[in-house]
Amino acid sequence: MTETLVFDKSSDGFAWVTLNRPDVLNAINMEMRDELWDLTHAVRDDPDVRVVIFRGAGDRAFSAGADISEFGTAPSYVDARRARRERDLWGLMLSLDKVLIAAIHGFALGAGIELPMCCDLRIASEDVRLGLPEVGLGYIPSAGGTQTLPRHVPPGVAMQMILTGDPIDAPTALRYGLVQRVVPRERLYPEAEALARKILSQPAAAVRRAKRAVIQGIELPLAQGLALEARLGAGGSRP
Ligand code: COA
């Protein structure tokens, strides 16, 4: 456990990461980002953790995004950009060979939906509001959202969400594939855990290689993707 995150590791292969600033709707401040950076490295290097489930503390939000109170507080724009480049949290998450699940409730705005978009699977409760309000604040999404959202939903839907900032609800997110399941609020964590356990019941090396094939292959022309699949498939049951 840290100040802004709670880490609960089960004895059987998965872990919960709880964004833990409920008084400010789990806004992601620099401290939380630093702790996510350290924790993501720790998870990457921990062979006992194969699946991670992200969630938000409190009743109201997974996360309302970057902490607005810190906007404009970096010593300079150049420093802020350098820090982002040197500590590419979202790139690190996308490169993990662990399975990442986001269990999303309430508001998931800005980085609060961009973090789940760096996960492999997203389960939402019926009360979610998912949106990217950055443009309305004079910024562009900068936790990967301009790139990840059009990879999850049709480009026109992504464009509308990014340019208007209007959040979408659970049925809309499900229809466009931004989330894979919608469940009643009280079922959110049990269902996320059941999904984690289902994945854990599958052969670990096959899960790892299949995830790699999908993630890397999505960027490739089909012929190269098929070659990648053949290479990864040739590994048989080896890790
Ligand atoms: N950064 C910092 N603090 C935030 C925050 C954020 N992104 N989002 C919410 N909070 C804080 C509020 O300041 C408030 O704190 P306070 O009780 O000390 O005043 C608390 O969380 C509750 O939020 P509040 O705005 O009172 O709740 P609401 O129900 O009226 O509205 C939202 C909820 C999500 C619509 C609204 O908080 C909001 O628009 N937040 C900003 C979302 C955003 O633009 N995020 C992206 C940043 S790029």
Short mmCIF file of C-alpha atoms and ligand atoms in Angstrom, two decimals:
data_model
loop_
_atom_site.label_atom_id
_atom_site.label_comp_id
_atom_site.label_asym_id
_atom_site.label_seq_id
_atom_site.Cartn_x
_atom_site.Cartn_y
_atom_site.Cartn_z
CA MET A 1 0.00 0.00 0.00
CA THR A 2 1.14 3.52 -0.87
CA GLU A 3 -0.49 6.91 -0.40
CA THR A 4 -2.51 6.98 -3.59
CA LEU A 5 -2.71 3.29 -4.54
CA VAL A 6 -3.74 0.15 -2.72
CA PHE A 7 -2.12 -3.06 -3.93
CA ASP A 8 -3.71 -6.37 -2.90
CA LYS A 9 -1.98 -9.48 -4.13
CA SER A 10 -3.94 -12.73 -3.98
CA SER A 11 -2.17 -15.96 -3.21
CA ASP A 12 -3.22 -17.43 -6.54
CA GLY A 13 -1.89 -15.27 -9.34
CA PHE A 14 -3.78 -12.01 -9.51
CA ALA A 15 -3.68 -8.62 -7.85
CA TRP A 16 -5.98 -5.64 -7.35
CA VAL A 17 -4.68 -2.13 -7.89
CA THR A 18 -7.05 0.45 -6.39
CA LEU A 19 -6.74 4.12 -7.33
CA ASN A 20 -7.21 5.58 -3.90
CA ARG A 21 -8.08 9.28 -3.80
CA PRO A 22 -11.85 8.96 -3.46
CA ASP A 23 -12.32 12.51 -2.09
CA VAL A 24 -11.25 13.91 -5.46
CA LEU A 25 -12.84 11.12 -7.54
CA ASN A 26 -9.47 9.33 -7.78
CA ALA A 27 -7.94 12.14 -9.83
CA ILE A 28 -4.50 11.05 -11.02
CA ASN A 29 -1.95 13.45 -9.56
CA MET A 30 1.81 13.32 -10.00
CA GLU A 31 2.21 11.25 -6.86
CA MET A 32 -0.25 8.63 -8.09
CA ARG A 33 1.41 8.59 -11.48
CA ASP A 34 4.82 8.03 -9.85
CA GLU A 35 3.39 5.26 -7.71
CA LEU A 36 1.73 3.66 -10.75
CA TRP A 37 5.10 3.80 -12.50
CA ASP A 38 6.85 2.00 -9.63
CA LEU A 39 4.04 -0.48 -9.14
CA THR A 40 3.84 -1.35 -12.84
CA HIS A 41 7.56 -2.17 -12.79
CA ALA A 42 7.08 -4.28 -9.66
CA VAL A 43 4.20 -6.17 -11.27
CA ARG A 44 6.19 -6.65 -14.48
CA ASP A 45 8.99 -8.30 -12.51
CA ASP A 46 6.76 -10.41 -10.25
CA PRO A 47 6.28 -13.92 -11.66
CA ASP A 48 3.56 -14.61 -9.10
CA VAL A 49 1.25 -11.99 -10.61
CA ARG A 50 -0.24 -12.95 -13.98
CA VAL A 51 -3.41 -10.86 -13.98
CA VAL A 52 -3.95 -7.35 -12.59
CA ILE A 53 -7.35 -5.74 -11.99
CA PHE A 54 -7.51 -1.94 -11.75
CA ARG A 55 -10.39 -0.26 -9.92
CA GLY A 56 -11.24 3.03 -8.25
CA ALA A 57 -11.96 3.60 -4.56
CA GLY A 58 -15.27 5.08 -3.43
CA ASP A 59 -18.76 5.06 -4.89
CA ARG A 60 -18.51 7.76 -7.51
CA ALA A 61 -15.65 7.20 -9.92
CA PHE A 62 -13.05 4.93 -11.36
CA SER A 63 -11.17 8.17 -11.93
CA ALA A 64 -12.08 11.71 -13.02
CA GLY A 65 -8.75 11.95 -14.88
CA ALA A 66 -5.62 13.99 -14.40
CA ASP A 67 -5.62 16.16 -11.30
CA ILE A 68 -6.73 19.55 -12.55
CA SER A 69 -5.28 21.32 -9.53
CA GLU A 70 -1.79 20.42 -10.78
CA PHE A 71 -2.31 21.81 -14.29
CA GLY A 72 0.28 24.44 -15.09
CA THR A 73 2.40 23.63 -12.04
CA ALA A 74 5.32 21.98 -13.91
CA PRO A 75 8.45 24.19 -13.87
CA SER A 76 8.15 24.50 -17.67
CA TYR A 77 6.37 22.96 -20.63
CA VAL A 78 9.67 21.41 -21.76
CA ASP A 79 10.19 19.81 -18.33
CA ALA A 80 6.65 18.42 -18.38
CA ARG A 81 7.18 16.92 -21.84
CA ARG A 82 10.56 15.45 -20.91
CA ALA A 83 9.10 13.86 -17.76
CA ARG A 84 6.31 12.28 -19.82
CA ARG A 85 8.76 10.92 -22.39
CA GLU A 86 11.21 9.53 -19.84
CA ARG A 87 8.48 7.93 -17.75
CA ASP A 88 6.09 6.59 -20.33
CA LEU A 89 3.64 4.91 -17.96
CA TRP A 90 1.08 4.15 -20.66
CA GLY A 91 3.69 2.63 -22.98
CA LEU A 92 4.96 0.55 -20.06
CA MET A 93 1.47 -0.75 -19.34
CA LEU A 94 0.92 -1.62 -22.99
CA SER A 95 4.20 -3.56 -23.08
CA LEU A 96 3.42 -5.84 -20.11
CA ASP A 97 2.94 -9.54 -20.73
CA LYS A 98 0.54 -9.71 -17.78
CA VAL A 99 -3.19 -9.55 -18.46
CA LEU A 100 -4.62 -6.21 -17.33
CA ILE A 101 -8.33 -5.83 -16.56
CA ALA A 102 -10.08 -2.55 -15.72
CA ALA A 103 -13.19 -2.74 -13.54
CA ILE A 104 -14.80 0.65 -14.15
CA HIS A 105 -17.62 2.37 -12.27
CA GLY A 106 -18.98 5.90 -12.19
CA PHE A 107 -16.95 8.61 -13.86
CA ALA A 108 -14.02 7.52 -16.02
CA LEU A 109 -12.81 10.70 -17.67
CA GLY A 110 -9.59 11.73 -19.37
CA ALA A 111 -6.74 9.61 -17.99
CA GLY A 112 -9.50 7.82 -16.07
CA ILE A 113 -10.55 6.11 -19.30
CA GLU A 114 -7.13 6.26 -20.96
CA LEU A 115 -5.67 4.00 -18.25
CA PRO A 116 -8.36 1.36 -18.87
CA MET A 117 -7.68 1.66 -22.60
CA CYS A 118 -4.12 0.51 -21.87
CA CYS A 119 -5.65 -2.62 -20.33
CA ASP A 120 -6.59 -5.78 -22.19
CA LEU A 121 -10.19 -6.06 -20.97
CA ARG A 122 -12.69 -3.59 -19.57
CA ILE A 123 -15.73 -4.47 -17.46
CA ALA A 124 -18.08 -1.62 -16.57
CA SER A 125 -20.93 -1.18 -14.15
CA GLU A 126 -24.22 0.25 -15.40
CA ASP A 127 -23.51 3.71 -13.96
CA VAL A 128 -20.35 4.51 -15.98
CA ARG A 129 -19.79 7.79 -17.80
CA LEU A 130 -16.78 7.50 -20.10
CA GLY A 131 -15.33 10.55 -21.77
CA LEU A 132 -12.34 12.61 -22.85
CA PRO A 133 -12.91 16.23 -21.73
CA GLU A 134 -9.37 17.47 -22.48
CA VAL A 135 -10.11 19.47 -25.65
CA GLY A 136 -12.69 21.53 -23.76
CA LEU A 137 -9.93 22.45 -21.31
CA GLY A 138 -7.63 23.53 -24.14
CA TYR A 139 -5.48 20.38 -24.22
CA ILE A 140 -5.52 17.16 -26.16
CA PRO A 141 -5.74 13.75 -24.49
CA SER A 142 -2.17 12.91 -23.55
CA ALA A 143 -2.34 9.56 -21.81
CA GLY A 144 -2.57 7.84 -25.16
CA GLY A 145 -6.25 8.57 -25.78
CA THR A 146 -6.00 10.00 -29.29
CA GLN A 147 -4.28 6.77 -30.34
CA THR A 148 -5.91 4.12 -28.17
CA LEU A 149 -9.54 5.23 -28.48
CA PRO A 150 -9.73 4.84 -32.30
CA ARG A 151 -8.21 1.37 -31.84
CA HIS A 152 -11.07 0.40 -29.52
CA VAL A 153 -14.05 2.09 -31.20
CA PRO A 154 -14.82 3.18 -34.78
CA PRO A 155 -12.76 6.27 -35.74
CA GLY A 156 -15.85 8.47 -36.12
CA VAL A 157 -17.03 7.59 -32.63
CA ALA A 158 -13.56 8.32 -31.24
CA MET A 159 -13.46 11.63 -33.09
CA GLN A 160 -16.85 12.64 -31.73
CA MET A 161 -15.86 11.78 -28.16
CA ILE A 162 -12.54 13.62 -28.42
CA LEU A 163 -13.83 16.75 -30.18
CA THR A 164 -17.03 17.22 -28.14
CA GLY A 165 -15.87 15.87 -24.77
CA ASP A 166 -19.35 14.40 -24.32
CA PRO A 167 -19.20 11.25 -22.21
CA ILE A 168 -20.89 8.04 -23.30
CA ASP A 169 -22.94 5.71 -21.12
CA ALA A 170 -22.62 1.98 -20.50
CA PRO A 171 -24.91 0.70 -23.29
CA THR A 172 -23.15 2.94 -25.83
CA ALA A 173 -19.71 1.84 -24.65
CA LEU A 174 -20.79 -1.78 -24.91
CA ARG A 175 -22.28 -1.29 -28.37
CA TYR A 176 -19.02 0.17 -29.69
CA GLY A 177 -16.80 -2.35 -27.93
CA LEU A 178 -15.08 0.12 -25.61
CA VAL A 179 -16.08 -2.20 -22.77
CA GLN A 180 -16.55 -5.92 -23.13
CA ARG A 181 -19.21 -6.36 -20.44
CA VAL A 182 -21.65 -4.27 -18.42
CA VAL A 183 -22.84 -5.57 -15.07
CA PRO A 184 -24.81 -4.21 -12.10
CA ARG A 185 -22.59 -2.20 -9.74
CA GLU A 186 -22.62 -4.87 -7.02
CA ARG A 187 -21.46 -7.51 -9.52
CA LEU A 188 -18.52 -5.47 -10.87
CA TYR A 189 -15.72 -6.80 -8.68
CA PRO A 190 -16.99 -10.40 -8.42
CA GLU A 191 -17.28 -10.52 -12.22
CA ALA A 192 -13.83 -8.97 -12.69
CA GLU A 193 -12.36 -11.50 -10.29
CA ALA A 194 -14.17 -14.37 -12.05
CA LEU A 195 -12.71 -13.19 -15.35
CA ALA A 196 -9.23 -13.03 -13.80
CA ARG A 197 -9.62 -16.55 -12.44
CA LYS A 198 -10.86 -17.86 -15.79
CA ILE A 199 -7.75 -16.46 -17.49
CA LEU A 200 -5.55 -17.84 -14.71
CA SER A 201 -7.04 -21.29 -15.34
CA GLN A 202 -5.65 -21.21 -18.89
CA PRO A 203 -2.05 -22.33 -19.60
CA ALA A 204 0.13 -19.36 -18.62
CA ALA A 205 2.55 -19.50 -21.54
CA ALA A 206 -0.26 -19.72 -24.09
CA VAL A 207 -2.01 -16.71 -22.53
CA ARG A 208 1.21 -14.73 -22.67
CA ARG A 209 1.98 -15.59 -26.27
CA ALA A 210 -1.60 -15.10 -27.45
CA LYS A 211 -1.70 -11.66 -25.86
CA ARG A 212 1.60 -10.75 -27.50
CA ALA A 213 0.33 -11.96 -30.89
CA VAL A 214 -2.79 -9.80 -30.65
CA ILE A 215 -1.09 -6.66 -29.29
CA GLN A 216 1.88 -6.70 -31.67
CA GLY A 217 -0.10 -8.02 -34.61
CA ILE A 218 -2.70 -5.29 -34.52
CA GLU A 219 -0.09 -2.82 -35.77
CA LEU A 220 1.10 -5.04 -38.63
CA PRO A 221 -0.05 -5.76 -42.18
CA LEU A 222 -1.87 -9.12 -42.22
CA ALA A 223 0.98 -11.09 -43.82
CA GLN A 224 3.42 -9.92 -41.15
CA GLY A 225 0.85 -10.55 -38.45
CA LEU A 226 0.42 -14.12 -39.66
CA ALA A 227 4.20 -14.56 -39.62
CA LEU A 228 4.28 -13.25 -36.05
CA GLU A 229 1.53 -15.69 -35.09
CA ALA A 230 3.44 -18.56 -36.70
CA ARG A 231 6.58 -17.59 -34.77
CA LEU A 232 4.79 -17.33 -31.45
CA GLY A 233 2.74 -20.46 -32.14
CA ALA A 234 5.89 -22.45 -32.90
CA GLY A 235 6.85 -22.04 -29.26
CA GLY A 236 4.47 -24.90 -28.37
CA SER A 237 4.09 -25.18 -24.61
CA ARG A 238 7.38 -23.45 -23.87
CA PRO A 239 7.13 -20.22 -21.81
N1 COA B 1 -8.79 16.80 -10.62
C1 COA B 1 -8.81 17.27 -9.34
N2 COA B 1 -9.91 17.25 -8.56
C2 COA B 1 -11.03 16.72 -9.08
C3 COA B 1 -11.08 16.21 -10.40
C4 COA B 1 -9.90 16.27 -11.18
N3 COA B 1 -9.86 15.80 -12.44
N4 COA B 1 -12.34 15.77 -10.64
C5 COA B 1 -13.03 15.98 -9.52
N5 COA B 1 -12.25 16.55 -8.57
C6 COA B 1 -12.63 16.91 -7.20
C7 COA B 1 -13.51 18.17 -7.18
O1 COA B 1 -12.69 19.34 -7.21
C8 COA B 1 -14.23 17.99 -5.86
O2 COA B 1 -13.34 18.33 -4.82
P1 COA B 1 -13.89 19.21 -3.57
O3 COA B 1 -14.93 18.34 -2.92
O4 COA B 1 -12.65 19.41 -2.74
O5 COA B 1 -14.46 20.44 -4.16
C9 COA B 1 -14.44 16.49 -5.78
O6 COA B 1 -13.49 15.91 -6.68
C10 COA B 1 -15.82 16.05 -6.23
O7 COA B 1 -16.04 16.55 -7.54
P2 COA B 1 -17.29 17.50 -7.92
O8 COA B 1 -16.91 18.28 -9.13
O9 COA B 1 -17.75 18.28 -6.73
O10 COA B 1 -18.39 16.41 -8.27
P3 COA B 1 -19.58 16.58 -9.31
O11 COA B 1 -20.48 15.41 -9.10
O12 COA B 1 -20.21 17.92 -9.19
O13 COA B 1 -18.90 16.47 -10.76
C11 COA B 1 -17.42 15.58 -12.42
C12 COA B 1 -18.25 15.31 -11.14
C13 COA B 1 -16.59 14.34 -12.73
C14 COA B 1 -18.38 15.88 -13.59
C15 COA B 1 -16.51 16.80 -12.18
O14 COA B 1 -15.81 16.61 -10.96
C16 COA B 1 -15.51 17.05 -13.26
O15 COA B 1 -15.88 17.52 -14.33
N6 COA B 1 -14.21 16.78 -12.98
C17 COA B 1 -13.14 17.08 -13.90
C18 COA B 1 -13.09 16.06 -14.99
C19 COA B 1 -11.99 16.38 -15.97
O16 COA B 1 -12.03 17.37 -16.66
N7 COA B 1 -11.00 15.47 -16.05
C20 COA B 1 -10.01 15.45 -17.05
C21 COA B 1 -8.87 16.28 -16.78
S1 COA B 1 -7.83 16.26 -18.26
#
